[in-house]
Coordinates of C-alpha atoms and ligand atoms in Angstrom, one line a residue:
X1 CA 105.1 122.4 133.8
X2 CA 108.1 120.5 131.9
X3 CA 109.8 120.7 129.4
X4 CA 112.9 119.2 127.7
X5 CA 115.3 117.8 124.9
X6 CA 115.6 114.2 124.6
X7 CA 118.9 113.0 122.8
X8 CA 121.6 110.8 123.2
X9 CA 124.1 112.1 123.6
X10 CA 122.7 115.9 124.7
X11 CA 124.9 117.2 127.1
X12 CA 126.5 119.4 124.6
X13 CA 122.5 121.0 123.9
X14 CA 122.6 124.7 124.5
X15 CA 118.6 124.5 124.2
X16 CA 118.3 124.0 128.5
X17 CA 119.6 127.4 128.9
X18 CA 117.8 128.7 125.9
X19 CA 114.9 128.1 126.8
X20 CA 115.4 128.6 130.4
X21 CA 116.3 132.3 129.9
X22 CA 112.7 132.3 127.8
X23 CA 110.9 130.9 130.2
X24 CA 112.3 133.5 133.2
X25 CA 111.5 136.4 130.5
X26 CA 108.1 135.6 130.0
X27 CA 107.8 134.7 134.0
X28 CA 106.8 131.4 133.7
X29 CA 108.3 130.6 136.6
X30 CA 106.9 127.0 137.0
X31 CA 108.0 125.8 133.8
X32 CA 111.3 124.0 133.8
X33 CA 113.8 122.7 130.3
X34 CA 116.1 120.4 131.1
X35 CA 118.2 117.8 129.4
X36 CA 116.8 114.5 129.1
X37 CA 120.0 111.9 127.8
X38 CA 118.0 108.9 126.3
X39 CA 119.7 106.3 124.6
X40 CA 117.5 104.9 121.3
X41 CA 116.6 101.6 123.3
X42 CA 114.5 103.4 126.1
X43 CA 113.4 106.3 123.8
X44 CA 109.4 105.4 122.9
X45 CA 108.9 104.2 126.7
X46 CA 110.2 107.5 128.4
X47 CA 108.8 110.2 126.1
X48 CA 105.0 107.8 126.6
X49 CA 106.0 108.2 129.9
X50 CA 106.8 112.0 130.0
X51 CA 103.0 113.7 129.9
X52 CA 102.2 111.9 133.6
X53 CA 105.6 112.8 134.7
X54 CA 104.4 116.6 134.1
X55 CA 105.4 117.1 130.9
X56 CA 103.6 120.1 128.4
X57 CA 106.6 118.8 125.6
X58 CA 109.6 117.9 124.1
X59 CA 112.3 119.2 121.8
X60 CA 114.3 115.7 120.0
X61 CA 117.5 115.7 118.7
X62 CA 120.0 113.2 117.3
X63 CA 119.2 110.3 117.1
X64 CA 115.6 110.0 117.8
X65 CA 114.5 112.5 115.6
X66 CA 112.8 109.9 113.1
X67 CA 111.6 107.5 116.0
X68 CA 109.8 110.8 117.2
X69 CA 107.7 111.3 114.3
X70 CA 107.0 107.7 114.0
X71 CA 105.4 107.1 118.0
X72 CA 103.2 110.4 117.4
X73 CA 99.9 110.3 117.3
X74 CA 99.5 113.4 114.6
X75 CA 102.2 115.4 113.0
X76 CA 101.8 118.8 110.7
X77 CA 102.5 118.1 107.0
X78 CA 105.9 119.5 107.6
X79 CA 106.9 116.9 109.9
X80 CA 105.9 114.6 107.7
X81 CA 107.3 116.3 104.6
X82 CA 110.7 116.3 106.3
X83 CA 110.0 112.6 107.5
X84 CA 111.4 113.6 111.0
X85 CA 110.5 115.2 114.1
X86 CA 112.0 117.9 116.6
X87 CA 109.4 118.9 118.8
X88 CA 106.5 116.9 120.5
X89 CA 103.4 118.4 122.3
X90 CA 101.7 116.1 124.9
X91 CA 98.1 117.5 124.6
X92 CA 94.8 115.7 125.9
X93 CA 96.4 112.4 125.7
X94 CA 97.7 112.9 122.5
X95 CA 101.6 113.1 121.2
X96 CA 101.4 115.7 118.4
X97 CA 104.6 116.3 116.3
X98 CA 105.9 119.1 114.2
X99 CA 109.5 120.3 112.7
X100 CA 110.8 123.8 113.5
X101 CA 113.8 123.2 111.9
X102 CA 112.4 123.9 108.6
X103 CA 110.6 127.2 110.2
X104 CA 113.7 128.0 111.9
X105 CA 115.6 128.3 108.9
X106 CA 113.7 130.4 106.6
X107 CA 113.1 132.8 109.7
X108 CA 116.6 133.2 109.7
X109 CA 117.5 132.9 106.0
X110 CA 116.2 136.9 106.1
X111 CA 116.6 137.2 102.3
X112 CA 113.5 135.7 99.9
X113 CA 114.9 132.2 98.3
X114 CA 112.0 132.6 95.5
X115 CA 113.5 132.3 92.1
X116 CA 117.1 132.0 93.3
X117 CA 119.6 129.1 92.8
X118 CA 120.4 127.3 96.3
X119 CA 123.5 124.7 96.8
X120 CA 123.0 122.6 100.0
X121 CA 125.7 120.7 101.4
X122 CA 124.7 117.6 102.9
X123 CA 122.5 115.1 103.0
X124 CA 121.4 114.2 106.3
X125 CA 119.0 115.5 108.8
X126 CA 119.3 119.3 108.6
X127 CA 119.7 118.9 105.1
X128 CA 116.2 117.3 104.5
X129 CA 114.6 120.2 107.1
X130 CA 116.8 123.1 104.7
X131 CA 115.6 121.0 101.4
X132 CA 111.8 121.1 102.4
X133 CA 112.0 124.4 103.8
X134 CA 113.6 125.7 100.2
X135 CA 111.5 124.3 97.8
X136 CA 108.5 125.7 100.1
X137 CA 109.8 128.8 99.8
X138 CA 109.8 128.6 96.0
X139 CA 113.4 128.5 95.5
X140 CA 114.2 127.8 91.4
X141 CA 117.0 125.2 91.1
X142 CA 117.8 123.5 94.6
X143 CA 121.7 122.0 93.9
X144 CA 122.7 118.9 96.7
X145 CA 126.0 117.6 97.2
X146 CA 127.3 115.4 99.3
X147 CA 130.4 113.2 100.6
X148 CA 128.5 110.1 99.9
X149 CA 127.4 110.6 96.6
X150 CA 124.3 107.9 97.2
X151 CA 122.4 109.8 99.8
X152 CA 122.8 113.1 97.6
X153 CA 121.2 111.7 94.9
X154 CA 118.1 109.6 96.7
X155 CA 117.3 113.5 98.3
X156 CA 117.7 115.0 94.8
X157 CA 114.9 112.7 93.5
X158 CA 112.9 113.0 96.3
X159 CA 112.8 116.2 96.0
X160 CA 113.2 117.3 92.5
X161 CA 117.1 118.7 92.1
X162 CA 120.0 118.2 91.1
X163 CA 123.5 116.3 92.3
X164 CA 125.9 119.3 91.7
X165 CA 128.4 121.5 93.6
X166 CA 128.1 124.8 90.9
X167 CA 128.2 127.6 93.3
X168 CA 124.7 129.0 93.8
X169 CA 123.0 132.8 95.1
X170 CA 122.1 130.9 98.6
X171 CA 125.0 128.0 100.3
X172 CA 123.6 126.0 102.8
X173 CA 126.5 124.1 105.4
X174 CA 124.2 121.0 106.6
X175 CA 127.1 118.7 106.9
X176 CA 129.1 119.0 110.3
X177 CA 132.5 120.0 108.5
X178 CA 133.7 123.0 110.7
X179 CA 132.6 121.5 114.2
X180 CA 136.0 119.8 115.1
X181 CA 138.7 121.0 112.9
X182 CA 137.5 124.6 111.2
X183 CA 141.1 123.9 109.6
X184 CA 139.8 121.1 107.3
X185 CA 136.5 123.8 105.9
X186 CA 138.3 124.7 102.5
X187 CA 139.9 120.6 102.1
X188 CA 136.3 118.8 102.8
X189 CA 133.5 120.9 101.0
X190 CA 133.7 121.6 97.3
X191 CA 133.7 125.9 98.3
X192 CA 136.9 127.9 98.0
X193 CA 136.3 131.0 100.0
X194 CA 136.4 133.4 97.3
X195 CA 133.2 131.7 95.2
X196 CA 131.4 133.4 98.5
X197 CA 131.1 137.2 97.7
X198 CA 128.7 140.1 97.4
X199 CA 125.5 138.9 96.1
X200 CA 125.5 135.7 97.7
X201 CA 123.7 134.4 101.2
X202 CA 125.9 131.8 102.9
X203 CA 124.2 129.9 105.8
X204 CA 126.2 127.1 108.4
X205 CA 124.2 124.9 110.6
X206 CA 127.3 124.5 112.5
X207 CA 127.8 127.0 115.2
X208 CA 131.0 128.1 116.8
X209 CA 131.9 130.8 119.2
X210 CA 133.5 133.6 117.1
X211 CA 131.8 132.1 114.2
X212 CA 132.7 129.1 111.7
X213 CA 135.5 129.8 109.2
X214 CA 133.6 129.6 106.2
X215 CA 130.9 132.5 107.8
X216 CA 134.0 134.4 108.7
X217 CA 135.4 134.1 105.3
X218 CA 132.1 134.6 103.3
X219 CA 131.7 138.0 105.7
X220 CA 135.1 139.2 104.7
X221 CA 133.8 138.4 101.3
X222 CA 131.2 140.5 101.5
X223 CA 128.8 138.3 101.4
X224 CA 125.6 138.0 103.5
X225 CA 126.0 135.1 106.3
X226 CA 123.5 133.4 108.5
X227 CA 125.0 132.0 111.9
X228 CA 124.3 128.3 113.1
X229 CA 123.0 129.9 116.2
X230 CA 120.5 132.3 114.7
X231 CA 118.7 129.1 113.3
X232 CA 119.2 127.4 116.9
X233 CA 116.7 130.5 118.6
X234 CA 114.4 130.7 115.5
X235 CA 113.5 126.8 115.8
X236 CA 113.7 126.7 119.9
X237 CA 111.0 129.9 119.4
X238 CA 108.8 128.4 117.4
X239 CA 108.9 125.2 119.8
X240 CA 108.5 127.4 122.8
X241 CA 105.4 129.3 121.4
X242 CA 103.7 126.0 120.6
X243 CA 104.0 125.0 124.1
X244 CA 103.3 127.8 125.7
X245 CA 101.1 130.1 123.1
X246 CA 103.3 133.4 123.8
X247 CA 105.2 135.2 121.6
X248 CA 109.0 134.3 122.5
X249 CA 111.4 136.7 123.4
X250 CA 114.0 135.9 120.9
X251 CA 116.4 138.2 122.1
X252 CA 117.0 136.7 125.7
X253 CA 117.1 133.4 123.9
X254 CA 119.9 135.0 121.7
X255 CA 122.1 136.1 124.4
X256 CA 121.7 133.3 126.4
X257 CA 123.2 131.1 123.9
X258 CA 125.7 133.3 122.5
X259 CA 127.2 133.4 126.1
X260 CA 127.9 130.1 126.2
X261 CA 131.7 129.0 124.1
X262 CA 132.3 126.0 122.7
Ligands
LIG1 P1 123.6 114.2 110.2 O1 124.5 113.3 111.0 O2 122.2 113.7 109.9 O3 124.4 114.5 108.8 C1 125.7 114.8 108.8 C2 126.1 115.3 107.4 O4 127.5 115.8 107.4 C3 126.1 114.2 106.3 O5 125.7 114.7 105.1 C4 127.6 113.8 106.2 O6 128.0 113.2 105.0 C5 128.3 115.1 106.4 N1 129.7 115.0 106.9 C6 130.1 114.6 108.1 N2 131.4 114.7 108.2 C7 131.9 115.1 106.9 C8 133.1 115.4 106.4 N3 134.3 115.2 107.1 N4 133.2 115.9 105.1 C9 132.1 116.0 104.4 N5 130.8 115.8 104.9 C10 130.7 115.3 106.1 O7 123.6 115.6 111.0 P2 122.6 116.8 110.9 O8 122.2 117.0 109.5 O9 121.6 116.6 111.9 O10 123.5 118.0 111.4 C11 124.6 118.5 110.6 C12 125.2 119.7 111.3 O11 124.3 120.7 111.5 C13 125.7 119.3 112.8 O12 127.0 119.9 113.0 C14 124.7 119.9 113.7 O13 125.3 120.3 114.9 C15 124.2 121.1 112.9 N6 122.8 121.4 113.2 C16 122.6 122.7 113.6 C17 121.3 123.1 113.9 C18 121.0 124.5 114.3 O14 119.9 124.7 114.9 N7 121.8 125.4 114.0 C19 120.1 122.1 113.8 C20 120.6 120.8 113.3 C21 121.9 120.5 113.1 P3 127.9 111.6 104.7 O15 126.5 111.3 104.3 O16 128.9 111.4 103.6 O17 128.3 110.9 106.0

């Protein structure tokens, strides 16, 4: 059986050895990830193409993530909900997708967003996964910001909060800042790193090797931080267990993507 990530470009994925490691810990020694670097053009015709090439499913990253939920055949509500796709089961003929990204996050969030304030930073595709996933989770005043104002304020209305950058109990990073230049963290987001003490949860998409510098100074802070990478293994577990219908061994997931340094 195959299995793969579809993005373009996805050589920098850390899902192949992810979800290889899984894959060898459950023995599943048949079943192969791999990286599958797909420009937009041929997208649609390769992943119709991947179920006869052996293919049980697909994880999709940027930019196909909307083209993937849009070629499906059926997709859960969350999918929908989010208006974007990450993972894609070939079953019976049928190209069935679904969004761990959303899942993903509130496994990792391990705190209860219900009646707290959230602030999420960004506006783009992880943003509208950590959006949906917060007001499912019954969070009481979402907050959005965003470096181009517009897009913050089409997500607020669609989903019912506010443009602001007031500080709030849970801070979201869904914007890249911190990737290239961690320098930059304090200069491009509206946070100065002592807003982020005891009390507060402070999540980043973005992963680093020895952590971003806005986890590292919201830890010294005291306050409690959810690594980029954590949310990487919850929403590759999720994909792999729909796949494969066994429980994922998170922790060899875990390790075998914290070997790896940027
Ligand atoms: P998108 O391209 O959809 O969105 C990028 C966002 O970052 C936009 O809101 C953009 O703002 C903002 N941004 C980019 N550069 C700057 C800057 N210099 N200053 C302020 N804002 C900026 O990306 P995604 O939402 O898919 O991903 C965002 C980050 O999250 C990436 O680094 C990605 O690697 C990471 N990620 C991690 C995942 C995980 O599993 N841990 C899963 C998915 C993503 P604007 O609208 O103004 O351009």
């Amino acid at each position: 059986m195959r299995l793969g990530v579809c993005g373009w470009p996805v050589a920098h994925s850390r899902s192949p050895q992810m979800h290889n490691a899984a894959l060898a810990q459950l023995g599943l020694t048949q079943w192969r990830y791999q990286r599958l670097p797909l420009p937009p053009h041929l997208f649609e015709a390769t992943v119709r193409a991947l179920p006869q090439a052996g293919f049980r499913g697909v994880n999709v990253t940027i930019p196909h993530k909307e083209a993937a939920l849009q070629l499906a055949d059926e997709a859960t509500e969350t999918a929908k909900a989010i208006g974007a796709a990450n993972t894609l089961t070939f079953e019976n003929g049928v190209i069935h997708a679904d969004n761990t990204d959303a899942t993903g996050f509130l496994t990792s969030l391990k705190t209860s967003a219900y009646d707290k304030t959230a602030l999420v930073l960004g506006a783009g595709g992880s943003a509208r996964a950590v959006i949906y996933a917060l007001k499912q989770a019954g969070v009481d005043e979402l907050r959005i910001w965003n470096r181009t104002e517009a897009k913050a304020h089409a997500l607020a209305e669609e989903f019912n909060a506010t443009v602001s950058d007031e500080t709030a109990d849970i801070i979201v990073n869904c914007t890249s800042v911190g990737l290239h230049d961690p320098g930059d963290t304090f200069k491009e987001l509206p946070l100065s790193a002592d807003e982020l003490g005891a009390g507060c949860t402070v999540v980043d998409m973005v992963y680093r090797h020895g952590g971003t510098l806005l986890l590292n100074a919201a830890k010294a802070n005291g306050a409690e931080v959810v690594d980029g990478l954590e949310i990487l293994v919850a929403q590759g577990a999720a994909s792999l267990e729909r796949w494969t219908g066994r429980t994922a061994p998170d922790q060899a997931m875990r390790e075998a993507v914290a070997d790896i340094a940027t």
